[in-house]
PDB file of C-alpha atoms in Angstrom:
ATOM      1  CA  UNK W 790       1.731  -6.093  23.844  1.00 48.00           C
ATOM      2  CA  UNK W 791      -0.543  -7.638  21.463  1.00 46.00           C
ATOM      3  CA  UNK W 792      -3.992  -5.068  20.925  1.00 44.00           C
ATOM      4  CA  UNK W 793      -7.002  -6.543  22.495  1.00 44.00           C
ATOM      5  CA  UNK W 794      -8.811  -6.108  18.598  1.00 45.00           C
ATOM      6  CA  UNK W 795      -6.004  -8.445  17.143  1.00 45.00           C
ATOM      7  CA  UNK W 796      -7.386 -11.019  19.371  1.00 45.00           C
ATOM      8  CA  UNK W 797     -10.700 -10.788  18.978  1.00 45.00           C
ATOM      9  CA  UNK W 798     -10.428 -11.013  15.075  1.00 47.00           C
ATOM     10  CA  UNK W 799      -8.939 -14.415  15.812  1.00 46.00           C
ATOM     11  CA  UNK W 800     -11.967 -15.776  17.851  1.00 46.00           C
ATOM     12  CA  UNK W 801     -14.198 -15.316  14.590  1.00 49.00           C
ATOM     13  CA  UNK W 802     -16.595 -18.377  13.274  1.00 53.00           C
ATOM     14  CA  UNK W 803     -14.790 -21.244  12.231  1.00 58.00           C
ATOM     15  CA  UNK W 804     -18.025 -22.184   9.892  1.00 61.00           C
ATOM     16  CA  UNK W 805     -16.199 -23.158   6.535  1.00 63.00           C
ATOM     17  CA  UNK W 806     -16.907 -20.522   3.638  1.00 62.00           C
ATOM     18  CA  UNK W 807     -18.789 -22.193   0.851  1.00 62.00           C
ATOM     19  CA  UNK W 808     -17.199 -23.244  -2.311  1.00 64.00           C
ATOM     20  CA  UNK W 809     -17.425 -20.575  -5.181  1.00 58.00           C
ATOM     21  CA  UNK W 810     -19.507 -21.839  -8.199  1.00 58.00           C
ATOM     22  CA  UNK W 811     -17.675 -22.013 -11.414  1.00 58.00           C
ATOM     23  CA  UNK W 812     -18.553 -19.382 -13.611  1.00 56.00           C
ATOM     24  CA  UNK W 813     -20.748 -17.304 -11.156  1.00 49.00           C
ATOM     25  CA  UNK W 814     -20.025 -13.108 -12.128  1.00 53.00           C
ATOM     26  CA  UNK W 815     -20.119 -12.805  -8.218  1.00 54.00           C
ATOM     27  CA  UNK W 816     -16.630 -14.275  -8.024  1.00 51.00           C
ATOM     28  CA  UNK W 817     -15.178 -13.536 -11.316  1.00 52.00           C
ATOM     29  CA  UNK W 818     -13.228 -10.178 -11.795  1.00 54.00           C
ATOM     30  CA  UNK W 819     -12.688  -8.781 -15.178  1.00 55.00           C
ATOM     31  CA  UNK W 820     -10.547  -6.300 -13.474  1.00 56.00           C
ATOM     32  CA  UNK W 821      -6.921  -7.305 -12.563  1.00 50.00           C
ATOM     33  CA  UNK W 822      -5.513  -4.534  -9.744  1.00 53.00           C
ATOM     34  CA  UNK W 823      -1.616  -6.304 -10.446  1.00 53.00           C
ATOM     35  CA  UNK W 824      -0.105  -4.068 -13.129  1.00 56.00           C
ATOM     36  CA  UNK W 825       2.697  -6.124 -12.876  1.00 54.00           C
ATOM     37  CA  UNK W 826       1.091  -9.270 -14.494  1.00 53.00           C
ATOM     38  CA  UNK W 827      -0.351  -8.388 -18.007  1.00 54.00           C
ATOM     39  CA  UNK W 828      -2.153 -11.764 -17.361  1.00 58.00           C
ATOM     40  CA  UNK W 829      -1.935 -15.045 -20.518  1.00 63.00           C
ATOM     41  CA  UNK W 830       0.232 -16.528 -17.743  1.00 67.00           C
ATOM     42  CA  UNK W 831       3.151 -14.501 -19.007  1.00 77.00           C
ATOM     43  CA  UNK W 832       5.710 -12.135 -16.321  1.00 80.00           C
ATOM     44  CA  UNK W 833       6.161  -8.416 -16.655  1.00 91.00           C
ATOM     45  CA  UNK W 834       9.786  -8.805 -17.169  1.00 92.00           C
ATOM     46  CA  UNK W 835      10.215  -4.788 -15.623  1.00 94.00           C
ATOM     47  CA  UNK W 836       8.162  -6.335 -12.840  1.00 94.00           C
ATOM     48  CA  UNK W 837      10.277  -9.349 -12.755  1.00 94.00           C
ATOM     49  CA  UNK W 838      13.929  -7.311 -13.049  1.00 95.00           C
ATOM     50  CA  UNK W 839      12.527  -5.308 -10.232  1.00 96.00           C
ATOM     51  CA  UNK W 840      11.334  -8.255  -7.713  1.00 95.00           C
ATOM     52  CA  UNK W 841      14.651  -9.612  -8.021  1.00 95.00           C
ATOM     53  CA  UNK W 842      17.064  -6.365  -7.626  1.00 95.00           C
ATOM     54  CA  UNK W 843      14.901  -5.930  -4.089  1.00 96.00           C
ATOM     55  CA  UNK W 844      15.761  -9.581  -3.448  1.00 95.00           C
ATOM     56  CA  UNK W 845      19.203  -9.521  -3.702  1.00 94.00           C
ATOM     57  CA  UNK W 846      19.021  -5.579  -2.086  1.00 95.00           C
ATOM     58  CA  UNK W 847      17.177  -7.535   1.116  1.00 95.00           C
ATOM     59  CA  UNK W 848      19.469 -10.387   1.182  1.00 94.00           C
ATOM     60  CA  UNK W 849      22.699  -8.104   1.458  1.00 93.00           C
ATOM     61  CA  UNK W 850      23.502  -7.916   5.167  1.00 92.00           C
ATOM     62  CA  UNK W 851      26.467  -5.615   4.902  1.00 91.00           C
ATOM     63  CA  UNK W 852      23.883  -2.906   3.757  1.00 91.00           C
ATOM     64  CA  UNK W 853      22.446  -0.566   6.178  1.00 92.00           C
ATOM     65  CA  UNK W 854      18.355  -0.814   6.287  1.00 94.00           C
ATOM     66  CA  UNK W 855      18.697   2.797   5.192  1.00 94.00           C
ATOM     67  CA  UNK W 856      21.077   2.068   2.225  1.00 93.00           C
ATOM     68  CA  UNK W 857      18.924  -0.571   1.542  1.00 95.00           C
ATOM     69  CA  UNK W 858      15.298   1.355   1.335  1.00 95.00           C
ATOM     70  CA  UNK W 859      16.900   3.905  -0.834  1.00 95.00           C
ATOM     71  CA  UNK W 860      18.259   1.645  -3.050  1.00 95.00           C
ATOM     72  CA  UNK W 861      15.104  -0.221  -3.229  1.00 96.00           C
ATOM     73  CA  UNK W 862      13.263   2.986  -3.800  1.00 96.00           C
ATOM     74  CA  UNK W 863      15.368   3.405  -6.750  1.00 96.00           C
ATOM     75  CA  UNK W 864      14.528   0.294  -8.496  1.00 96.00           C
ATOM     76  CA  UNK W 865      10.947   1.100  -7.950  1.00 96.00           C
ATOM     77  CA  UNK W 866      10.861   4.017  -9.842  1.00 95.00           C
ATOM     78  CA  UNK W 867      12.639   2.621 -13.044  1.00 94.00           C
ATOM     79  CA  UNK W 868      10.633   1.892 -15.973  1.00 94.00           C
ATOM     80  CA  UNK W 869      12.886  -0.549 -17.865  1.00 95.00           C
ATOM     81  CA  UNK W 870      14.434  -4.095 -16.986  1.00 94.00           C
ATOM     82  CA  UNK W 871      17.979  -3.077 -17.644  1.00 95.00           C
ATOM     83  CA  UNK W 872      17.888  -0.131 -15.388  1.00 95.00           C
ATOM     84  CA  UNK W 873      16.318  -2.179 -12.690  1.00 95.00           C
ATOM     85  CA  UNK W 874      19.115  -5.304 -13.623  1.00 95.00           C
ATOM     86  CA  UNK W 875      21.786  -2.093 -13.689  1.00 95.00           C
ATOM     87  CA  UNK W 876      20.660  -1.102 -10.021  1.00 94.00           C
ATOM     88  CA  UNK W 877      20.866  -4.821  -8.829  1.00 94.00           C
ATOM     89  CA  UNK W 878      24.489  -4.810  -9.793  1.00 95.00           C
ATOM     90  CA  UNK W 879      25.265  -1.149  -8.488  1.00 94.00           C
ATOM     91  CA  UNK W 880      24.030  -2.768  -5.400  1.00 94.00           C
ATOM     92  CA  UNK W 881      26.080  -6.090  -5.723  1.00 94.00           C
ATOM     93  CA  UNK W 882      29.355  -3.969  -6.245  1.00 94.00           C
ATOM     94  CA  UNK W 883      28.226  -1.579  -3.122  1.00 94.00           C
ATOM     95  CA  UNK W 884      28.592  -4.926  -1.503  1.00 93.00           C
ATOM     96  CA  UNK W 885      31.499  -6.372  -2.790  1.00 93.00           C
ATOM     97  CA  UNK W 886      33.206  -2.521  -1.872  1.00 93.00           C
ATOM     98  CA  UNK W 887      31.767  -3.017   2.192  1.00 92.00           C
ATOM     99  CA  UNK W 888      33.108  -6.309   2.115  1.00 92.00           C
ATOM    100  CA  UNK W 889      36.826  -5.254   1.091  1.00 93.00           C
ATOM    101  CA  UNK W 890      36.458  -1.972   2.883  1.00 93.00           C
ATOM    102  CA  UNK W 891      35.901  -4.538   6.319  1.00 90.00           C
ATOM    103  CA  UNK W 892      38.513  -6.793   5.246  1.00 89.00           C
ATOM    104  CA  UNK W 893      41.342  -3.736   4.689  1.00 91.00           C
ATOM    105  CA  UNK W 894      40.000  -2.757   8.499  1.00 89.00           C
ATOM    106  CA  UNK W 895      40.200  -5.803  10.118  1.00 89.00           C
ATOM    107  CA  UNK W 896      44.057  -6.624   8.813  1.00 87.00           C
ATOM    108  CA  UNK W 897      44.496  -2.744  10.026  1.00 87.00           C
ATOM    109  CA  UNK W 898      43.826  -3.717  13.229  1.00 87.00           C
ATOM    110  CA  UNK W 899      45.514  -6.838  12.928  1.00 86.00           C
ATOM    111  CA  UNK W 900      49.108  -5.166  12.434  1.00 83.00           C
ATOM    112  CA  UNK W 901      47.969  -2.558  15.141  1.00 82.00           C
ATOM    113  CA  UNK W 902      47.449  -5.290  17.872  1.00 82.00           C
ATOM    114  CA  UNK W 903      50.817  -7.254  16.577  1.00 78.00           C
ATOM    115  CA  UNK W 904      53.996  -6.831  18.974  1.00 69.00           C
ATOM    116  CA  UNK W 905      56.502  -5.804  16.538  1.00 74.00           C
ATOM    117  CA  UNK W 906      53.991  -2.428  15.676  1.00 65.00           C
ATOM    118  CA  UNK W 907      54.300  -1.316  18.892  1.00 67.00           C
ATOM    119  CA  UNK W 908      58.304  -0.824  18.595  1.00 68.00           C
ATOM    120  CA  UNK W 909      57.876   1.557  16.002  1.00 61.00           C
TER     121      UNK W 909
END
């Protein structure tokens, strides 16, 4: 069920909020909270390595959620772009290993369920 306070923040005013004036020190912030974006429009690239090992970590559905938080936990607390690019492959080969450890499985029970296995 949906708390009663989430709908009541959705029943606020609907008055626009006024455009910010260019240059006004009430909207500007000297201080950036992202320590991933050093800022000169330029891209951590640890941050960057990092963002896209936890991609491809999400994306994989033959991981486990829990397999998949502690991997992304590990990415998190490198500190260099090739570890966190070294821990995106580790993951892709964990993948590639769940994938032919299925594939052995099913053709297991492939030969199990065939008629001539049985005569054995």
């Amino acid at each position: 069920a949906i708390a009663p306070a989430v709908i009541a923040i959705s029943c606020g005013d609907q008055t626009p909020a006024p455009e910010p004036t260019p240059g006004n020190p009430n909207t500007d912030n000297p201080q950036n909270p992202n320590p991933g974006n050093p800022g000169g429009g330029t891209v951590d690239p640890v941050e960057a390595a990092k963002t896209e090992a936890k991609t491809a970590i999400d994306a994989a559905v033959e991981l486990s959620d829990s397999v998949k938080e502690a991997l992304k936990r590990q990415v998190e607390a490198t500190t260099t772009e090739a570890a966190a690019r070294d821990l995106k492959t580790k993951a892709d080969a964990l993948v590639s290993a769940v994938k032919a450890l299925s594939g052995s499985v099913t053709a297991a029970k492939a030969v199990k369920e065939d008629a001539e296995y049985s005569k054995v």
